[in-house]
Tab-separated table of C-alpha atoms and ligand atoms in Angstrom:
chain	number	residue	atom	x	y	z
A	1	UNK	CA	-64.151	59.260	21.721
A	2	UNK	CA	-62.035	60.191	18.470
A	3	UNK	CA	-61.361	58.279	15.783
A	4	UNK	CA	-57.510	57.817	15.245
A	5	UNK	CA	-56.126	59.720	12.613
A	6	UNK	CA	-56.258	57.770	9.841
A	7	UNK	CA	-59.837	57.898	9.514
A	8	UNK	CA	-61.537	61.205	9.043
A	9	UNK	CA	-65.115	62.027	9.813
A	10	UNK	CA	-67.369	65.073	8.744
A	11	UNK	CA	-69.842	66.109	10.360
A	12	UNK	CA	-72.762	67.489	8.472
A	13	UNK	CA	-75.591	69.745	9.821
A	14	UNK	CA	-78.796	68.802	8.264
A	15	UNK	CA	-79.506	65.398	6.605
A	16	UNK	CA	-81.649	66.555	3.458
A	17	UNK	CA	-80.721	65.391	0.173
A	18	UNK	CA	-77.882	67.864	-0.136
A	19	UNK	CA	-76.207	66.284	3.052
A	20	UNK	CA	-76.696	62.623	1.837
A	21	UNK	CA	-74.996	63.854	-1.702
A	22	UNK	CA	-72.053	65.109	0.658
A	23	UNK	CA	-71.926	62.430	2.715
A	24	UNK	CA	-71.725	59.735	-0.143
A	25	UNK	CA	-68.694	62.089	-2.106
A	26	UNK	CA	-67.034	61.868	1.619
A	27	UNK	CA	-67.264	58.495	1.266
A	28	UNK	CA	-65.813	58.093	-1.919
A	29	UNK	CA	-62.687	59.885	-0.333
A	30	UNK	CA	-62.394	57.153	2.444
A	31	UNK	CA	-64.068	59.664	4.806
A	32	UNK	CA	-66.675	59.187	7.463
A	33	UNK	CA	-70.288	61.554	7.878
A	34	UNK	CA	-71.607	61.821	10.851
A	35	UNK	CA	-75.361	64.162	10.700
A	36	UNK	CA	-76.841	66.243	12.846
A	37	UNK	CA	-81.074	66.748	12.179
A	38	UNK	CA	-84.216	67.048	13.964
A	39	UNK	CA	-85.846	64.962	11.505
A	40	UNK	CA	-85.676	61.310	12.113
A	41	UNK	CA	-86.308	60.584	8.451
A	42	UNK	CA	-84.071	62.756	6.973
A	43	UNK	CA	-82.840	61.325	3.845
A	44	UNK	CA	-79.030	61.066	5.124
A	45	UNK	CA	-80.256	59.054	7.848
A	46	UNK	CA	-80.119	55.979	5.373
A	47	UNK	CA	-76.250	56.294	4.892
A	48	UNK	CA	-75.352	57.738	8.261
A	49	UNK	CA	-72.426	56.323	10.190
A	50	UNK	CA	-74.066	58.154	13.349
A	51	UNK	CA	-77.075	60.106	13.202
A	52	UNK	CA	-77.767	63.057	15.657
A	53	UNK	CA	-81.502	63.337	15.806
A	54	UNK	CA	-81.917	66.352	18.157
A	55	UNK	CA	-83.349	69.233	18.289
A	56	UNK	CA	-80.846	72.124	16.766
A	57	UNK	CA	-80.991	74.176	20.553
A	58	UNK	CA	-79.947	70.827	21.586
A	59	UNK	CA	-76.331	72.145	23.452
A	60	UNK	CA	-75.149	69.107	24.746
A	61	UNK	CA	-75.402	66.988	22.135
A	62	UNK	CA	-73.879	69.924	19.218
A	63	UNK	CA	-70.949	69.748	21.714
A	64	UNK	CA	-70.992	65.509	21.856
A	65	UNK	CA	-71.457	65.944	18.047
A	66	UNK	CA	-68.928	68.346	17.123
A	67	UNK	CA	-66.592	66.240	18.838
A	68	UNK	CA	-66.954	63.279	17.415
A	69	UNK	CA	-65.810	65.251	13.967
A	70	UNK	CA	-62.784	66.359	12.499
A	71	UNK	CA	-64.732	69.660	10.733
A	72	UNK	CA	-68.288	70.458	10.432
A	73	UNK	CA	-70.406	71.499	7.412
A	74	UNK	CA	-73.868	72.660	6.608
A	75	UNK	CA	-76.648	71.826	3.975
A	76	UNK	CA	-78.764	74.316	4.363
A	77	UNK	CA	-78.867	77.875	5.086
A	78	UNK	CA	-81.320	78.243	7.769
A	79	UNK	CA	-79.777	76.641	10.928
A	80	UNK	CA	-79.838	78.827	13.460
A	81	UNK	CA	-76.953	80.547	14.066
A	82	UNK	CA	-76.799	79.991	17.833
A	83	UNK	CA	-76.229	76.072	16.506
A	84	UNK	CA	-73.119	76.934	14.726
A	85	UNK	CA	-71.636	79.476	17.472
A	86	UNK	CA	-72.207	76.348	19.727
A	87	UNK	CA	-70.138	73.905	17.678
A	88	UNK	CA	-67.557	76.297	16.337
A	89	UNK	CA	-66.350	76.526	19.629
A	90	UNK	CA	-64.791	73.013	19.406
A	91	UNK	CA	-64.465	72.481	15.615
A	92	UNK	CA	-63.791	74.489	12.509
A	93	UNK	CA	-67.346	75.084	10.034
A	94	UNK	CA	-67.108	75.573	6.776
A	95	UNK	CA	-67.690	76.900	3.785
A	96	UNK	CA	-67.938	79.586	6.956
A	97	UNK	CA	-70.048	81.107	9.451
A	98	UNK	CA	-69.916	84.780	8.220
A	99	UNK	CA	-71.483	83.001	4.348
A	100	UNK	CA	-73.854	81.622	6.227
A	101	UNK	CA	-74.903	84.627	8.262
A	102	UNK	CA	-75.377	86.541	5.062
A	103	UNK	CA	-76.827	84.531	2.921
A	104	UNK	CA	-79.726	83.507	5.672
A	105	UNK	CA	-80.934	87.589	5.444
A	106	UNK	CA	-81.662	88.801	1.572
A	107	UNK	CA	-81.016	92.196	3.092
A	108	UNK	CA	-77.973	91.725	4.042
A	109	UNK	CA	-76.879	89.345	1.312
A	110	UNK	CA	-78.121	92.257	-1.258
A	111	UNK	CA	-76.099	95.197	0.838
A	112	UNK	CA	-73.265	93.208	0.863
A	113	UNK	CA	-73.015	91.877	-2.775
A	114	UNK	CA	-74.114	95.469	-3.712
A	115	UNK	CA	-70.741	96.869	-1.648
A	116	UNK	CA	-69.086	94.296	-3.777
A	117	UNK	CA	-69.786	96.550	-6.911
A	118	UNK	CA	-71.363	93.882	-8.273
A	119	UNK	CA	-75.323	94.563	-9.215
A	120	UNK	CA	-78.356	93.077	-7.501
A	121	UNK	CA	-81.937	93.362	-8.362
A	122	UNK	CA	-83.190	96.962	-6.896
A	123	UNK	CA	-84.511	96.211	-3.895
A	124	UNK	CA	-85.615	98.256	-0.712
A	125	UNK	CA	-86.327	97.214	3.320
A	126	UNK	CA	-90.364	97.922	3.839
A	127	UNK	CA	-91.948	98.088	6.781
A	128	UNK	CA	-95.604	99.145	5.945
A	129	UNK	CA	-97.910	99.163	3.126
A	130	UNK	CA	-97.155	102.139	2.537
A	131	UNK	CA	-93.470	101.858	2.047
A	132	UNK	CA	-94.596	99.764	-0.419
A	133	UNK	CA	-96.757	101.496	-2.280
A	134	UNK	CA	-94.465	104.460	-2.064
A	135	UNK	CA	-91.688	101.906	-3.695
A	136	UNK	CA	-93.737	100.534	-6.373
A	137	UNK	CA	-94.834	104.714	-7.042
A	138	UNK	CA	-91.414	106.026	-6.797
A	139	UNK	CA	-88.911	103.107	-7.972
A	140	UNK	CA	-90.496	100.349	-10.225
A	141	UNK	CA	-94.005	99.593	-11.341
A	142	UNK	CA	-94.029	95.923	-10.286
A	143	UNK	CA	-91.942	93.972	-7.655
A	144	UNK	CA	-92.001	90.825	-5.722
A	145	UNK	CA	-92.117	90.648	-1.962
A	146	UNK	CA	-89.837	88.434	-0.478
A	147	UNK	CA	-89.508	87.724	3.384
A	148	UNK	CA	-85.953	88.434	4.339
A	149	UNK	CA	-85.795	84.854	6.218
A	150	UNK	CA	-86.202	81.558	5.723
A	151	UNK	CA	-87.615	81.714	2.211
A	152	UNK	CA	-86.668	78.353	-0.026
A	153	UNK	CA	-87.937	77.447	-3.675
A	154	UNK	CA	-90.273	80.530	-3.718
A	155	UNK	CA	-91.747	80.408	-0.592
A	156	UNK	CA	-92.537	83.578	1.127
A	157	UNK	CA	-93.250	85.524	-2.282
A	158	UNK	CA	-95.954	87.451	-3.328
A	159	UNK	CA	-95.881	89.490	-6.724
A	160	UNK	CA	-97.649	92.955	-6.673
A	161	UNK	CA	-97.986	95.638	-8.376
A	162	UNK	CA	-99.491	99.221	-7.893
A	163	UNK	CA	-103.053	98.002	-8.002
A	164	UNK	CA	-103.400	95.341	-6.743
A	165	UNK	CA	-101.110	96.840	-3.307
A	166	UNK	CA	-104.168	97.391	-1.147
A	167	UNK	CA	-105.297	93.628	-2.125
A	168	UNK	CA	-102.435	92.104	-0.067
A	169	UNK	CA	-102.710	90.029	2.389
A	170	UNK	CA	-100.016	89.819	3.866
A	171	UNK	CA	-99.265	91.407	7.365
A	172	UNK	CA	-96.819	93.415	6.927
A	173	UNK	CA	-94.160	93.313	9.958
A	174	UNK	CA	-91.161	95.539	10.320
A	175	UNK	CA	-87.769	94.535	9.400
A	176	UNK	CA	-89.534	91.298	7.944
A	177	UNK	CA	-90.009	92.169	3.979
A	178	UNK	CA	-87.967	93.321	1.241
A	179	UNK	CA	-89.482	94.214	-1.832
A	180	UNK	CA	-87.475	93.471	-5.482
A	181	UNK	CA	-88.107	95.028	-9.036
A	182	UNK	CA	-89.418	92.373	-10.617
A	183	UNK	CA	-86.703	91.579	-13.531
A	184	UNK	CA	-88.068	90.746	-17.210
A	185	UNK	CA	-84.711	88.560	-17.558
A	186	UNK	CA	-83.249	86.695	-20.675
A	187	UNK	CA	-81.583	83.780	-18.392
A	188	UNK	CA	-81.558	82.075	-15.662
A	189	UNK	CA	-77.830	81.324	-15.334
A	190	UNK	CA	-75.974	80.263	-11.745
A	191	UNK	CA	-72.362	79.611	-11.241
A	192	UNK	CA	-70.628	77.158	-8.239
A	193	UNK	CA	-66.619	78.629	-7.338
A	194	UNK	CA	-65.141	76.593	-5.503
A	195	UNK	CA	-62.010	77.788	-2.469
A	196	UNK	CA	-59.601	75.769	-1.088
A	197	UNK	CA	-57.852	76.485	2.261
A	198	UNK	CA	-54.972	78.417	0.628
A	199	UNK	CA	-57.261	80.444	-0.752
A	200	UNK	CA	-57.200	79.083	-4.966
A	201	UNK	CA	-60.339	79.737	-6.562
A	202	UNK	CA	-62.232	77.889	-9.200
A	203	UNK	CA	-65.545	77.602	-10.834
A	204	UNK	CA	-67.970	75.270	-12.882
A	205	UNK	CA	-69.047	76.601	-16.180
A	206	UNK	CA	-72.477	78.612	-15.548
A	207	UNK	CA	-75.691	76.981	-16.240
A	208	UNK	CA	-78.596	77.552	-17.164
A	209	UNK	CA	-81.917	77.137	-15.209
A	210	UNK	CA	-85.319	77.373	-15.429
A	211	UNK	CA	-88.042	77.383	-13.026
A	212	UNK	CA	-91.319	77.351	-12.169
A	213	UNK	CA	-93.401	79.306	-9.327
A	214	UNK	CA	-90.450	80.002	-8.253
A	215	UNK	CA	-89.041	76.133	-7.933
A	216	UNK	CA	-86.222	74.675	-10.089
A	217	UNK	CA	-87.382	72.333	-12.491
A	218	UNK	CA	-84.624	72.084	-14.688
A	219	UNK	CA	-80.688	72.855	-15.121
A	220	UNK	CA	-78.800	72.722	-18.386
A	221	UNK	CA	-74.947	72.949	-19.128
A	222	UNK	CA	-74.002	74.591	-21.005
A	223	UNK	CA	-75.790	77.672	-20.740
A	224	UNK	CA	-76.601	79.417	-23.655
A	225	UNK	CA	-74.582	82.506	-23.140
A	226	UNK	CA	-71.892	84.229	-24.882
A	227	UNK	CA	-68.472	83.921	-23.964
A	228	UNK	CA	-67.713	87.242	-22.280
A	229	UNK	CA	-71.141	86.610	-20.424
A	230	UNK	CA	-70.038	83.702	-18.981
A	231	UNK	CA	-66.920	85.231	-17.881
A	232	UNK	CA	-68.184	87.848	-16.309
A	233	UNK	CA	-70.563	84.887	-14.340
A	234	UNK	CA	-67.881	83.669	-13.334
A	235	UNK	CA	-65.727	86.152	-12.208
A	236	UNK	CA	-68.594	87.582	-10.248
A	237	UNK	CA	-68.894	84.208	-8.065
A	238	UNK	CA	-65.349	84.155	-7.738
A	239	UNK	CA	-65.603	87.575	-6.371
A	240	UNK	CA	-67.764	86.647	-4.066
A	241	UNK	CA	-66.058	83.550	-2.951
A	242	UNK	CA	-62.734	85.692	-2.122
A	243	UNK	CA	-64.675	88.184	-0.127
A	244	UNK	CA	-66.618	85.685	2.135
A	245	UNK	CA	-63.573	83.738	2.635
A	246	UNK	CA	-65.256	80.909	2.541
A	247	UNK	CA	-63.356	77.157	2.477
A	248	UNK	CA	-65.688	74.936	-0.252
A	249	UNK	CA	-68.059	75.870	-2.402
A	250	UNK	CA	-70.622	78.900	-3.131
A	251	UNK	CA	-73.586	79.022	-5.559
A	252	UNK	CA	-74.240	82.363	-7.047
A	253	UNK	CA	-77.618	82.841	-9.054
A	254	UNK	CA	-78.093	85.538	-11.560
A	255	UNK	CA	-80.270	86.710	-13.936
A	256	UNK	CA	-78.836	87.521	-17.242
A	257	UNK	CA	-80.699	90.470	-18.780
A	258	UNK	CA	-81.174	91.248	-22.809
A	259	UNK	CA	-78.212	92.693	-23.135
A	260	UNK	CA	-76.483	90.047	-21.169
A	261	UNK	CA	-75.487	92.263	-18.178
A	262	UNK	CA	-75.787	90.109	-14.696
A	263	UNK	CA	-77.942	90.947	-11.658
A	264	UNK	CA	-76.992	88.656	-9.001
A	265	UNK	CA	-80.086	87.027	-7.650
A	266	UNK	CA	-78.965	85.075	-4.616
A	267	UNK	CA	-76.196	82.909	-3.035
A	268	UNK	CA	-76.127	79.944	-1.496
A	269	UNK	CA	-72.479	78.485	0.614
A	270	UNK	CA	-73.342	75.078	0.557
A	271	UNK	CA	-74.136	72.786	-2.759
A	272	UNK	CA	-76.802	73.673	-4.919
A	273	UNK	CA	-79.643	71.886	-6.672
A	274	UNK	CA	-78.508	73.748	-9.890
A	275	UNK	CA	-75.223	71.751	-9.564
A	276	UNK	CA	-76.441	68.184	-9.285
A	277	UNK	CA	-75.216	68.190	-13.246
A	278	UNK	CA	-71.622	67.676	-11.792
A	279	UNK	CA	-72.092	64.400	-10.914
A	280	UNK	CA	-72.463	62.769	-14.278
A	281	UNK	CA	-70.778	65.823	-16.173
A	282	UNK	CA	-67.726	66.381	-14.766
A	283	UNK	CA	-64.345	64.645	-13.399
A	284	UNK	CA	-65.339	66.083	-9.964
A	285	UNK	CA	-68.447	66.631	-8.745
A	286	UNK	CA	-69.645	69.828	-6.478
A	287	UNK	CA	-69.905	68.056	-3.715
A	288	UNK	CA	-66.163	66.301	-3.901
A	289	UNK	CA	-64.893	69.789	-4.260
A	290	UNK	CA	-66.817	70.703	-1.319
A	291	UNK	CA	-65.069	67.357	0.960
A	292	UNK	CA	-61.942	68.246	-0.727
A	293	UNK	CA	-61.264	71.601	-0.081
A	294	UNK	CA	-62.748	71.218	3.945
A	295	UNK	CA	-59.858	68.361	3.627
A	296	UNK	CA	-57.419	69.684	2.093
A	297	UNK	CA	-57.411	67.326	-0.655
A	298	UNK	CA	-56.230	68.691	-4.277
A	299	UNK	CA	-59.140	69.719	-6.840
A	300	UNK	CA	-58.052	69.182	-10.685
A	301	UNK	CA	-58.924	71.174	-12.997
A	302	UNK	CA	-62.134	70.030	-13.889
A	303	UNK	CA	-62.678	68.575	-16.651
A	304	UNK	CA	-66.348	68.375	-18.739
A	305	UNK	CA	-67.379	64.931	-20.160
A	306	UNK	CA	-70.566	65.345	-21.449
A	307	UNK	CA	-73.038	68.289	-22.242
A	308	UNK	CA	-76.076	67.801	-19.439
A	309	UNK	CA	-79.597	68.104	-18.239
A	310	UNK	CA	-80.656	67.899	-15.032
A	311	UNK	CA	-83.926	67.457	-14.360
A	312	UNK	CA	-86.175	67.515	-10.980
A	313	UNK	CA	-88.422	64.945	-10.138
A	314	UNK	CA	-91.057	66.776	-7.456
A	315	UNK	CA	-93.685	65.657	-5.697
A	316	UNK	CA	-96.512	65.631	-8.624
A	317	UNK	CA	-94.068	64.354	-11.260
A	318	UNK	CA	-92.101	61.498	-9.109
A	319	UNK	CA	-93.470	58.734	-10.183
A	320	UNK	CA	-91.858	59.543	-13.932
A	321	UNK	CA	-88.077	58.374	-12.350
A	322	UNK	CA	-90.005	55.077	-13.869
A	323	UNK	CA	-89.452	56.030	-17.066
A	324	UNK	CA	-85.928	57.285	-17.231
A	325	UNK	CA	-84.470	54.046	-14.703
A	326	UNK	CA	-83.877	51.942	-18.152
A	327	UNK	CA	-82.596	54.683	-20.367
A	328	UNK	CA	-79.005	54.383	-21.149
A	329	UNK	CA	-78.354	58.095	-21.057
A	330	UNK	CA	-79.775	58.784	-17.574
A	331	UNK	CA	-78.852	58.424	-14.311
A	332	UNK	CA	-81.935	58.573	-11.886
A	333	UNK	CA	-81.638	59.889	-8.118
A	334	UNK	CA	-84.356	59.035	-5.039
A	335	UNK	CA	-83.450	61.398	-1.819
A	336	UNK	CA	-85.484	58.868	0.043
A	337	UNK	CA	-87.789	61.158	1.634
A	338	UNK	CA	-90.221	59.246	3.529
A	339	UNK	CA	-93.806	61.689	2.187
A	340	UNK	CA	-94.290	62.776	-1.385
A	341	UNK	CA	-95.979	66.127	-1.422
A	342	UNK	CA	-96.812	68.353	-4.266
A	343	UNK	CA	-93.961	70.686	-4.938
A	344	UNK	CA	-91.162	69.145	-3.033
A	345	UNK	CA	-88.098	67.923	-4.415
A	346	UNK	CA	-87.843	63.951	-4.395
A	347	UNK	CA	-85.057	63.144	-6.610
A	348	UNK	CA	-83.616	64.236	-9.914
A	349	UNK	CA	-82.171	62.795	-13.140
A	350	UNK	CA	-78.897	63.494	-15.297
A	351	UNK	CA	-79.729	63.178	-18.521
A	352	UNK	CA	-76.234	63.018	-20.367
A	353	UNK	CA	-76.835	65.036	-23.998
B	401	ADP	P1	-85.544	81.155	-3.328
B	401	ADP	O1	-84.684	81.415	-2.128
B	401	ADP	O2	-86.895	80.683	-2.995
B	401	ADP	O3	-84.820	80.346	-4.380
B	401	ADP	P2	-85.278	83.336	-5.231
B	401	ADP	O4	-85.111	84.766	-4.871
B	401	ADP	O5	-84.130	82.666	-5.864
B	401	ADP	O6	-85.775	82.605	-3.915
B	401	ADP	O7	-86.559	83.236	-6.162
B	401	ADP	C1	-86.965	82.030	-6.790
B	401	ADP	C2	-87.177	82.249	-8.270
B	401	ADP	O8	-88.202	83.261	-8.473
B	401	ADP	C3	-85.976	82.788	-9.019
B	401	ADP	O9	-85.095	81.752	-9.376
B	401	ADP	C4	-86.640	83.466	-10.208
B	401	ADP	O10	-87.048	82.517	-11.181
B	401	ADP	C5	-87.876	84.082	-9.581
B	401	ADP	N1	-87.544	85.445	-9.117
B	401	ADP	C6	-87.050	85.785	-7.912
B	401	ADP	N2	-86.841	87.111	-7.811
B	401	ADP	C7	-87.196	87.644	-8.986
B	401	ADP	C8	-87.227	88.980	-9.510
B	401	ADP	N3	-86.848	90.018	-8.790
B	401	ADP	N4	-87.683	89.155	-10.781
B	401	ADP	C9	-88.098	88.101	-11.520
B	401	ADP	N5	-88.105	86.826	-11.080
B	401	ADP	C10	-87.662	86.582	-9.837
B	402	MG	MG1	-83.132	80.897	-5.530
């Protein structure tokens, strides 16, 4: 059954908080959300028109789901792929497939930037201890192994240097590590372009973040970074944007070193937890540029209201949303995640500045 015309539906793959922040900036544009999880309590569950709670192998009902939608998006990086080759056969996915498929593997998200021209931490595939150790010998003293998968908010990192190599525990599999130079970095900074259908770029001002074993804890706009810094940020993510073809909206995050050259860190095609600032900062936030441009709906130039902090309220620190709910400069955010546990993100505050 299809809706008539008039009324639009999205359908979004994952129902975390970053799907329930889409869903409610659909909403705002008259437009329906329809979710797809394997999590019953999935935060977006609580504003879902229809709520797919399947298993993401699930063939039958992608195919039921996908056409139920006009287009499809994605909150997260690591749905299977299979999921989205399923769907895409009846509707379109965006920000895009190929983003997605790139950004899921740091090795080929690092190659690819890299072919760009645009620097990336140095990096290198290893397969055995010993390509490590031969690395950390050979290329830089100290480094961080990252799995090339399914890593979020640190996880799947272990820091090591030359001694402490034979130490490690991890097992080390083929094709399943990479190892980075660890960077001694001035900033944080990341940068959100947006692309519409006919192919118009734009970007947020960079911010700044800062975090903490590895998780965001806090975001600030603006960044403290010179001018030509910021336009280099900038032009970097819109770079990046244009050559992933992508339809709605990238993160790029980048360390800005002392002399204020960039090393791209990672990318995201989907909104990101350093952009949450947009909501309260901005005419339009990133997640009404991301319904807009799957839509086709114009983006303004976007206009800055108010300098920003964004911070994140995780597991340990939660119950402080207490103190900012009567505050007349903050606006207070609860995902509505059904278990608090140490680390994970439960909400986050604006705190206009
Ligand atoms: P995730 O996918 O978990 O966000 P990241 O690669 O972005 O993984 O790493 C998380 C954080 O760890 C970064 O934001 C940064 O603070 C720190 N980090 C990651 N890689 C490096 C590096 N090569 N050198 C120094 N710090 C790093
Ligand atoms: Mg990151």
């Amino acid at each position: 059954m299809r809706k008539n015309k008039l009324n639009k539906t999205l359908g979004i793959i994952g129902g975390g908080q970053l799907g329930k922040m889409i869903g409610l900036a659909a909403a705002n544009l008259g437009i329906s959300c329809y979710f797809y999880d394997s999590d019953k309590n999935a935060p977006a569950q609580k504003i879902s028109q229809l709520f797919f709670n399947y298993s993401f192998d699930n063939k039958k009902k992608l195919e039921e789901f996908a056409k139920y939608c006009d287009f499809i998006t994605y909150e997260f990086e690591n749905i299977p792929l299979n999921t989205l080759h399923k769907i895409s056969k009846y509707r379109k996915i965006y920000p895009g497939i190929k983003a997605l498929q790139i950004s899921q593997d740091r090795f080929l998200e690092k190659s690819f930037i890299e072919n760009l021209g645009i620097k990336v931490t140095d990096y290198k595939k290893v397969n055995s201890l010993d390509d490590i150790s031969k690395t950390l010998k050979q290329k830089f003293k100290k480094g961080i192994i990252k799995t090339r998968r399914l890593g979020y908010d640190g996880k799947g990192q272990t820091i090591i240097d030359l001694n402490n190599v034979e130490n490690i525990k991890l097992k080390i599999k083929p094709n399943f590590y990479i190892l980075e130079k660890l960077i001694s970095f001035k900033k944080e900074i990341s940068v959100i372009a947006i692309r519409n259908k006919k192919g118009e770029i734009k970007t947020f001002e960079p911010t700044q973040n800062l975090h903490k074993k590895g998780i965001l804890r806090e975001t600030v706009f603006p960044a403290q970074i010179s001018k030509k810094c910021s336009l280099s940020a900038k032009n970097i993510a819109k770079k990046i944007a244009k050559e992933l073809n992508i339809v709605g909206i990238i993160a790029v995050e980048m360390f800005v070193l002392k002399d204020e050259s960039i090393l791209v860190n990672e990318i995201a095609p989907r909104p990101h937890n350093s952009g949450h600032w947009t909501i309260d900062a901005c005419n339009i936030s990133q997640f009404d540029a991301l319904v807009r441009s799957i839509f086709d709906i114009p983006i303004p130039q976007i206009k800055y209201l108010n300098n920003c902090k964004m911070i994140n309220l995780l597991g340990e620190n939660f119950n402080n949303y207490k103190k900012y709910l009567n505050k007349k400069n903050c606006s207070v955010y609860i995902y509505g995640k059904n278990k608090i546990k140490t680390d994970r993100k439960m909400g986050h505050v604006n705190l206009i500045l």
